[in-house]
CSV table of N, CA and C in Angstrom, one decimal:
chain,number,residue,atom,x,y,z
E,1,MET,N,37.1,53.6,13.9
E,1,MET,CA,37.8,52.5,14.7
E,1,MET,C,38.1,53.0,16.1
E,2,THR,N,37.7,52.2,17.0
E,2,THR,CA,38.0,52.6,18.4
E,2,THR,C,39.5,52.5,18.7
E,3,PRO,N,39.9,53.2,19.7
E,3,PRO,CA,41.4,53.1,20.1
E,3,PRO,C,41.7,51.7,20.5
E,4,ARG,N,40.8,51.0,21.1
E,4,ARG,CA,41.1,49.7,21.6
E,4,ARG,C,41.3,48.7,20.4
E,5,LEU,N,40.4,48.9,19.4
E,5,LEU,CA,40.5,48.0,18.2
E,5,LEU,C,41.7,48.4,17.4
E,6,ALA,N,42.1,49.7,17.3
E,6,ALA,CA,43.3,50.1,16.6
E,6,ALA,C,44.5,49.5,17.3
E,7,THR,N,44.6,49.4,18.6
E,7,THR,CA,45.7,48.8,19.3
E,7,THR,C,45.8,47.4,19.0
E,8,LEU,N,44.6,46.7,19.0
E,8,LEU,CA,44.6,45.3,18.7
E,8,LEU,C,45.1,45.0,17.3
E,9,VAL,N,44.7,45.8,16.3
E,9,VAL,CA,45.1,45.6,14.9
E,9,VAL,C,46.6,45.8,14.8
E,10,LEU,N,47.1,46.8,15.5
E,10,LEU,CA,48.5,47.1,15.5
E,10,LEU,C,49.3,46.0,16.1
E,11,ALA,N,48.9,45.5,17.2
E,11,ALA,CA,49.6,44.4,17.9
E,11,ALA,C,49.6,43.1,17.0
E,12,VAL,N,48.5,42.8,16.4
E,12,VAL,CA,48.4,41.6,15.5
E,12,VAL,C,49.3,41.8,14.3
E,13,THR,N,49.3,43.0,13.8
E,13,THR,CA,50.2,43.3,12.6
E,13,THR,C,51.7,43.1,13.0
E,14,ALA,N,52.0,43.6,14.1
E,14,ALA,CA,53.4,43.6,14.6
E,14,ALA,C,53.9,42.1,14.8
E,15,PHE,N,53.0,41.3,15.3
E,15,PHE,CA,53.4,39.9,15.6
E,15,PHE,C,53.4,39.1,14.3
E,16,ALA,N,52.6,39.5,13.3
E,16,ALA,CA,52.5,38.8,12.1
E,16,ALA,C,53.6,39.2,11.1
E,17,ALA,N,54.2,40.3,11.3
E,17,ALA,CA,55.2,40.8,10.4
E,17,ALA,C,56.3,39.8,10.0
E,18,PRO,N,56.9,39.1,11.0
E,18,PRO,CA,57.9,38.1,10.6
E,18,PRO,C,57.4,37.1,9.6
E,19,ALA,N,56.1,36.8,9.6
E,19,ALA,CA,55.6,35.8,8.6
E,19,ALA,C,55.7,36.3,7.2
E,20,PHE,N,55.7,37.6,7.1
E,20,PHE,CA,55.8,38.2,5.7
E,20,PHE,C,57.2,38.7,5.4
E,21,ALA,N,58.1,38.3,6.2
E,21,ALA,CA,59.5,38.7,5.9
E,21,ALA,C,60.0,38.0,4.6
E,22,ALA,N,61.1,38.5,4.1
E,22,ALA,CA,61.7,38.0,2.8
E,22,ALA,C,62.1,36.6,3.0
E,23,LYS,N,61.9,35.8,2.0
E,23,LYS,CA,62.3,34.4,1.9
E,23,LYS,C,63.8,34.4,1.6
E,24,GLY,N,64.5,33.5,2.2
E,24,GLY,CA,65.9,33.4,1.9
E,24,GLY,C,66.2,32.5,0.8
E,25,ASP,N,67.3,32.8,0.1
E,25,ASP,CA,67.7,32.0,-1.1
E,25,ASP,C,69.1,31.3,-0.7
E,26,VAL,N,69.1,30.0,-0.6
E,26,VAL,CA,70.2,29.2,-0.2
E,26,VAL,C,71.5,29.5,-1.0
E,27,GLU,N,71.3,29.5,-2.3
E,27,GLU,CA,72.5,29.8,-3.2
E,27,GLU,C,73.0,31.2,-3.0
E,28,ALA,N,72.1,32.2,-2.9
E,28,ALA,CA,72.6,33.6,-2.6
E,28,ALA,C,73.3,33.6,-1.3
E,29,GLY,N,72.8,32.9,-0.3
E,29,GLY,CA,73.4,32.9,1.1
E,29,GLY,C,74.8,32.3,1.0
E,30,LYS,N,74.9,31.3,0.2
E,30,LYS,CA,76.3,30.6,0.1
E,30,LYS,C,77.3,31.7,-0.4
E,31,GLN,N,76.9,32.4,-1.5
E,31,GLN,CA,77.8,33.4,-2.0
E,31,GLN,C,78.1,34.5,-1.0
E,32,LYS,N,77.1,34.9,-0.2
E,32,LYS,CA,77.2,36.0,0.8
E,32,LYS,C,78.0,35.5,2.1
E,33,SER,N,78.2,34.2,2.2
E,33,SER,CA,78.8,33.7,3.5
E,33,SER,C,80.3,33.7,3.5
E,34,VAL,N,81.0,34.2,2.4
E,34,VAL,CA,82.4,34.2,2.4
E,34,VAL,C,83.0,34.9,3.6
E,35,ALA,N,82.5,36.0,4.0
E,35,ALA,CA,83.1,36.7,5.1
E,35,ALA,C,82.9,36.0,6.4
E,36,CYS,N,81.8,35.2,6.5
E,36,CYS,CA,81.5,34.5,7.7
E,36,CYS,C,82.5,33.3,7.9
E,37,GLN,N,83.0,32.8,6.9
E,37,GLN,CA,83.8,31.5,6.9
E,37,GLN,C,85.1,31.6,7.7
E,38,ALA,N,85.6,32.8,7.9
E,38,ALA,CA,86.9,33.0,8.6
E,38,ALA,C,86.7,32.5,10.1
E,39,CYS,N,85.5,32.8,10.6
E,39,CYS,CA,85.3,32.4,12.0
E,39,CYS,C,84.4,31.2,12.2
E,40,HIS,N,83.4,31.1,11.3
E,40,HIS,CA,82.4,30.0,11.5
E,40,HIS,C,82.7,28.8,10.6
E,41,GLY,N,83.8,28.8,9.9
E,41,GLY,CA,84.2,27.6,9.1
E,41,GLY,C,83.5,27.6,7.7
E,42,ALA,N,84.2,27.0,6.8
E,42,ALA,CA,83.7,26.9,5.4
E,42,ALA,C,82.3,26.3,5.3
E,43,ASP,N,82.0,25.3,6.2
E,43,ASP,CA,80.8,24.6,6.2
E,43,ASP,C,79.8,25.0,7.3
E,44,GLY,N,80.2,26.1,8.0
E,44,GLY,CA,79.3,26.5,9.1
E,44,GLY,C,79.5,25.8,10.4
E,45,ASN,N,80.5,24.9,10.4
E,45,ASN,CA,80.8,24.1,11.6
E,45,ASN,C,82.2,24.5,12.2
E,46,SER,N,82.2,25.6,12.8
E,46,SER,CA,83.5,26.1,13.4
E,46,SER,C,84.1,25.1,14.3
E,47,ILE,N,85.5,25.0,14.2
E,47,ILE,CA,86.2,24.1,15.0
E,47,ILE,C,86.7,24.8,16.3
E,48,ASP,N,86.6,26.2,16.3
E,48,ASP,CA,87.0,26.9,17.4
E,48,ASP,C,85.8,27.2,18.3
E,49,PRO,N,85.8,26.7,19.6
E,49,PRO,CA,84.7,26.9,20.4
E,49,PRO,C,84.3,28.4,20.7
E,50,MET,N,85.2,29.3,20.4
E,50,MET,CA,84.9,30.7,20.6
E,50,MET,C,83.9,31.2,19.6
E,51,TYR,N,83.7,30.5,18.5
E,51,TYR,CA,82.8,30.9,17.4
E,51,TYR,C,81.7,29.9,17.3
E,52,PRO,N,80.4,30.3,17.3
E,52,PRO,CA,79.3,29.3,17.3
E,52,PRO,C,79.2,28.6,15.9
E,53,LYS,N,78.7,27.4,16.0
E,53,LYS,CA,78.4,26.6,14.8
E,53,LYS,C,77.1,27.1,14.2
E,54,LEU,N,77.1,27.5,13.0
E,54,LEU,CA,75.9,28.0,12.4
E,54,LEU,C,75.1,26.9,11.6
E,55,ALA,N,75.8,25.9,11.1
E,55,ALA,CA,75.2,24.9,10.2
E,55,ALA,C,74.1,24.2,11.0
E,56,GLY,N,73.0,24.0,10.3
E,56,GLY,CA,71.9,23.3,10.9
E,56,GLY,C,71.0,24.0,11.9
E,57,GLN,N,71.4,25.3,12.2
E,57,GLN,CA,70.6,26.1,13.2
E,57,GLN,C,69.3,26.4,12.5
E,58,TYR,N,68.2,26.7,13.2
E,58,TYR,CA,67.0,27.2,12.7
E,58,TYR,C,67.2,28.5,12.0
E,59,ALA,N,66.6,28.6,10.8
E,59,ALA,CA,66.7,29.9,10.0
E,59,ALA,C,66.2,31.1,10.8
E,60,ASP,N,65.1,30.9,11.5
E,60,ASP,CA,64.5,32.0,12.2
E,60,ASP,C,65.4,32.4,13.3
E,61,TYR,N,66.1,31.5,14.0
E,61,TYR,CA,67.0,31.9,15.0
E,61,TYR,C,68.2,32.7,14.5
E,62,LEU,N,68.8,32.2,13.3
E,62,LEU,CA,69.9,32.9,12.7
E,62,LEU,C,69.5,34.3,12.3
E,63,ALA,N,68.3,34.4,11.6
E,63,ALA,CA,67.9,35.7,11.2
E,63,ALA,C,67.7,36.6,12.4
E,64,HIS,N,67.0,36.1,13.4
E,64,HIS,CA,66.8,36.9,14.6
E,64,HIS,C,68.1,37.4,15.2
E,65,SER,N,69.1,36.5,15.3
E,65,SER,CA,70.4,36.9,15.8
E,65,SER,C,71.1,38.0,15.0
E,66,LEU,N,71.0,37.8,13.7
E,66,LEU,CA,71.7,38.8,12.8
E,66,LEU,C,71.0,40.2,12.9
E,67,HIS,N,69.6,40.1,13.0
E,67,HIS,CA,68.9,41.4,13.2
E,67,HIS,C,69.3,42.0,14.5
E,68,GLY,N,69.5,41.2,15.5
E,68,GLY,CA,69.9,41.7,16.8
E,68,GLY,C,71.2,42.4,16.8
E,69,TYR,N,72.2,41.8,16.1
E,69,TYR,CA,73.5,42.4,16.0
E,69,TYR,C,73.4,43.7,15.2
E,70,ARG,N,72.6,43.7,14.2
E,70,ARG,CA,72.5,44.8,13.3
E,70,ARG,C,71.8,46.0,14.1
E,71,ASP,N,70.8,45.7,14.9
E,71,ASP,CA,70.1,46.8,15.6
E,71,ASP,C,70.6,47.1,17.0
E,72,GLY,N,71.6,46.3,17.4
E,72,GLY,CA,72.2,46.6,18.7
E,72,GLY,C,71.6,45.9,19.9
E,73,THR,N,70.6,45.1,19.7
E,73,THR,CA,70.0,44.4,20.8
E,73,THR,C,70.8,43.2,21.3
E,74,ARG,N,71.7,42.7,20.4
E,74,ARG,CA,72.7,41.8,20.7
E,74,ARG,C,74.1,42.5,20.7
E,75,ASN,N,74.9,42.2,21.7
E,75,ASN,CA,76.1,43.0,21.8
E,75,ASN,C,77.4,42.1,21.5
E,76,ASN,N,78.0,42.4,20.3
E,76,ASN,CA,79.2,41.8,20.0
E,76,ASN,C,79.8,42.7,18.9
E,77,ALA,N,81.0,43.3,19.2
E,77,ALA,CA,81.6,44.3,18.4
E,77,ALA,C,81.9,43.8,17.0
E,78,ILE,N,82.4,42.5,16.9
E,78,ILE,CA,82.7,42.0,15.6
E,78,ILE,C,81.5,41.7,14.8
E,79,MET,N,80.5,41.1,15.4
E,79,MET,CA,79.3,40.8,14.6
E,79,MET,C,78.5,42.0,14.3
E,80,ALA,N,78.5,43.0,15.2
E,80,ALA,CA,77.8,44.2,14.9
E,80,ALA,C,78.4,44.9,13.6
E,81,GLY,N,79.7,44.9,13.5
E,81,GLY,CA,80.3,45.4,12.3
E,81,GLY,C,79.9,44.7,11.1
E,82,PHE,N,79.9,43.4,11.1
E,82,PHE,CA,79.5,42.6,9.9
E,82,PHE,C,78.0,42.8,9.6
E,83,ALA,N,77.2,42.7,10.7
E,83,ALA,CA,75.7,42.8,10.5
E,83,ALA,C,75.2,44.2,10.0
E,84,ALA,N,76.0,45.2,10.4
E,84,ALA,CA,75.6,46.6,10.0
E,84,ALA,C,75.5,46.7,8.5
E,85,THR,N,76.2,45.9,7.7
E,85,THR,CA,76.2,46.1,6.3
E,85,THR,C,75.2,45.2,5.6
E,86,LEU,N,74.5,44.4,6.4
E,86,LEU,CA,73.5,43.4,5.8
E,86,LEU,C,72.1,44.0,5.6
E,87,SER,N,71.5,43.8,4.5
E,87,SER,CA,70.1,44.1,4.2
E,87,SER,C,69.3,43.0,4.8
E,88,ASP,N,67.9,43.2,4.9
E,88,ASP,CA,67.0,42.2,5.3
E,88,ASP,C,67.1,41.0,4.4
E,89,GLN,N,67.3,41.2,3.1
E,89,GLN,CA,67.4,40.1,2.2
E,89,GLN,C,68.7,39.3,2.4
E,90,ASP,N,69.8,40.0,2.7
E,90,ASP,CA,71.1,39.4,3.0
E,90,ASP,C,70.9,38.4,4.2
E,91,ILE,N,70.3,38.9,5.2
E,91,ILE,CA,70.1,38.2,6.4
E,91,ILE,C,69.2,36.9,6.1
E,92,ALA,N,68.1,37.1,5.4
E,92,ALA,CA,67.3,35.9,5.0
E,92,ALA,C,68.1,34.9,4.2
E,93,ASP,N,68.9,35.4,3.3
E,93,ASP,CA,69.7,34.5,2.5
E,93,ASP,C,70.7,33.7,3.3
E,94,LEU,N,71.4,34.4,4.2
E,94,LEU,CA,72.4,33.7,5.0
E,94,LEU,C,71.7,32.7,6.0
E,95,ALA,N,70.6,33.1,6.5
E,95,ALA,CA,69.9,32.2,7.4
E,95,ALA,C,69.4,31.0,6.7
E,96,ALA,N,68.9,31.1,5.5
E,96,ALA,CA,68.5,30.0,4.6
E,96,ALA,C,69.7,29.1,4.3
E,97,TYR,N,70.8,29.7,4.0
E,97,TYR,CA,72.0,28.9,3.7
E,97,TYR,C,72.5,28.1,4.8
E,98,TYR,N,72.7,28.7,6.0
E,98,TYR,CA,73.3,28.0,7.1
E,98,TYR,C,72.3,27.0,7.7
E,99,SER,N,71.0,27.3,7.6
E,99,SER,CA,70.1,26.3,8.2
E,99,SER,C,70.0,25.1,7.3
E,100,ALA,N,70.4,25.2,6.0
E,100,ALA,CA,70.3,24.0,5.1
E,100,ALA,C,71.5,23.1,5.2
E,101,LEU,N,72.6,23.6,5.9
E,101,LEU,CA,73.8,22.8,5.9
E,101,LEU,C,73.7,21.7,7.0
E,102,PRO,N,74.4,20.6,6.8
E,102,PRO,CA,74.4,19.5,7.8
E,102,PRO,C,75.2,20.0,9.0
E,103,SER,N,74.8,19.7,10.2
E,103,SER,CA,75.4,20.2,11.4
E,103,SER,C,76.2,19.2,12.1
E,104,SER,N,77.2,19.6,12.8
E,104,SER,CA,78.0,18.7,13.7
E,104,SER,C,77.6,19.0,15.1
E,105,ILE,N,76.6,19.7,15.4
E,105,ILE,CA,76.1,20.0,16.7
E,105,ILE,C,75.6,18.8,17.4
E,106,ASP,N,76.1,18.5,18.6
E,106,ASP,CA,75.6,17.3,19.3
E,106,ASP,C,74.5,17.7,20.2
E,107,ASP,N,73.5,16.8,20.3
E,107,ASP,CA,72.4,17.1,21.2
E,107,ASP,C,72.3,15.9,22.2
E,108,LEU,N,71.3,15.9,23.0
E,108,LEU,CA,71.2,14.8,24.0
E,108,LEU,C,70.5,13.5,23.5
E,109,SER,N,70.1,13.5,22.2
E,109,SER,CA,69.3,12.4,21.7
E,109,SER,C,70.1,11.1,21.8
E,110,ARG,N,71.4,11.2,21.6
E,110,ARG,CA,72.3,9.9,21.6
E,110,ARG,C,72.4,9.4,23.0
E,111,HIS,N,72.1,10.2,24.0
E,111,HIS,CA,72.2,9.8,25.4
E,111,HIS,C,70.9,9.2,26.0
E,112,LEU,N,69.8,9.4,25.2
E,112,LEU,CA,68.5,8.9,25.7
E,112,LEU,C,68.4,7.4,25.2
E,113,LYS,N,67.9,6.6,26.0
E,113,LYS,CA,67.7,5.2,25.7
E,113,LYS,C,66.3,5.1,25.1
E,114,ALA,N,66.2,4.2,24.0
E,114,ALA,CA,64.9,4.0,23.4
E,114,ALA,C,64.1,3.2,24.4
E,115,LYS,N,62.8,3.6,24.4
E,115,LYS,CA,61.9,2.9,25.3
E,115,LYS,C,61.2,1.8,24.6
């Protein structure tokens, strides 16, 4: 294998890795979310603007964020402490759970007029 081909295979594998990541289990995520509820609310819809609403967010975004807190690419002392204890499966489960919840996040769709 040429060095150029090896580099290409490595790059494709690195970008494809998230597709092979663990699948999250909503019920397991619900059980694991107890510690999250103090800040993010029992239903993932925090009423304190200091804490983000997790309910209804994309699972990939939630997982990416938790991985970032765990590996230090996202900086928040509180979240880093919580995320440090999470396995990849824990992260997938929490992401699946919160993404499955109904959200109270407002978007701009109600401001757009139907054409």
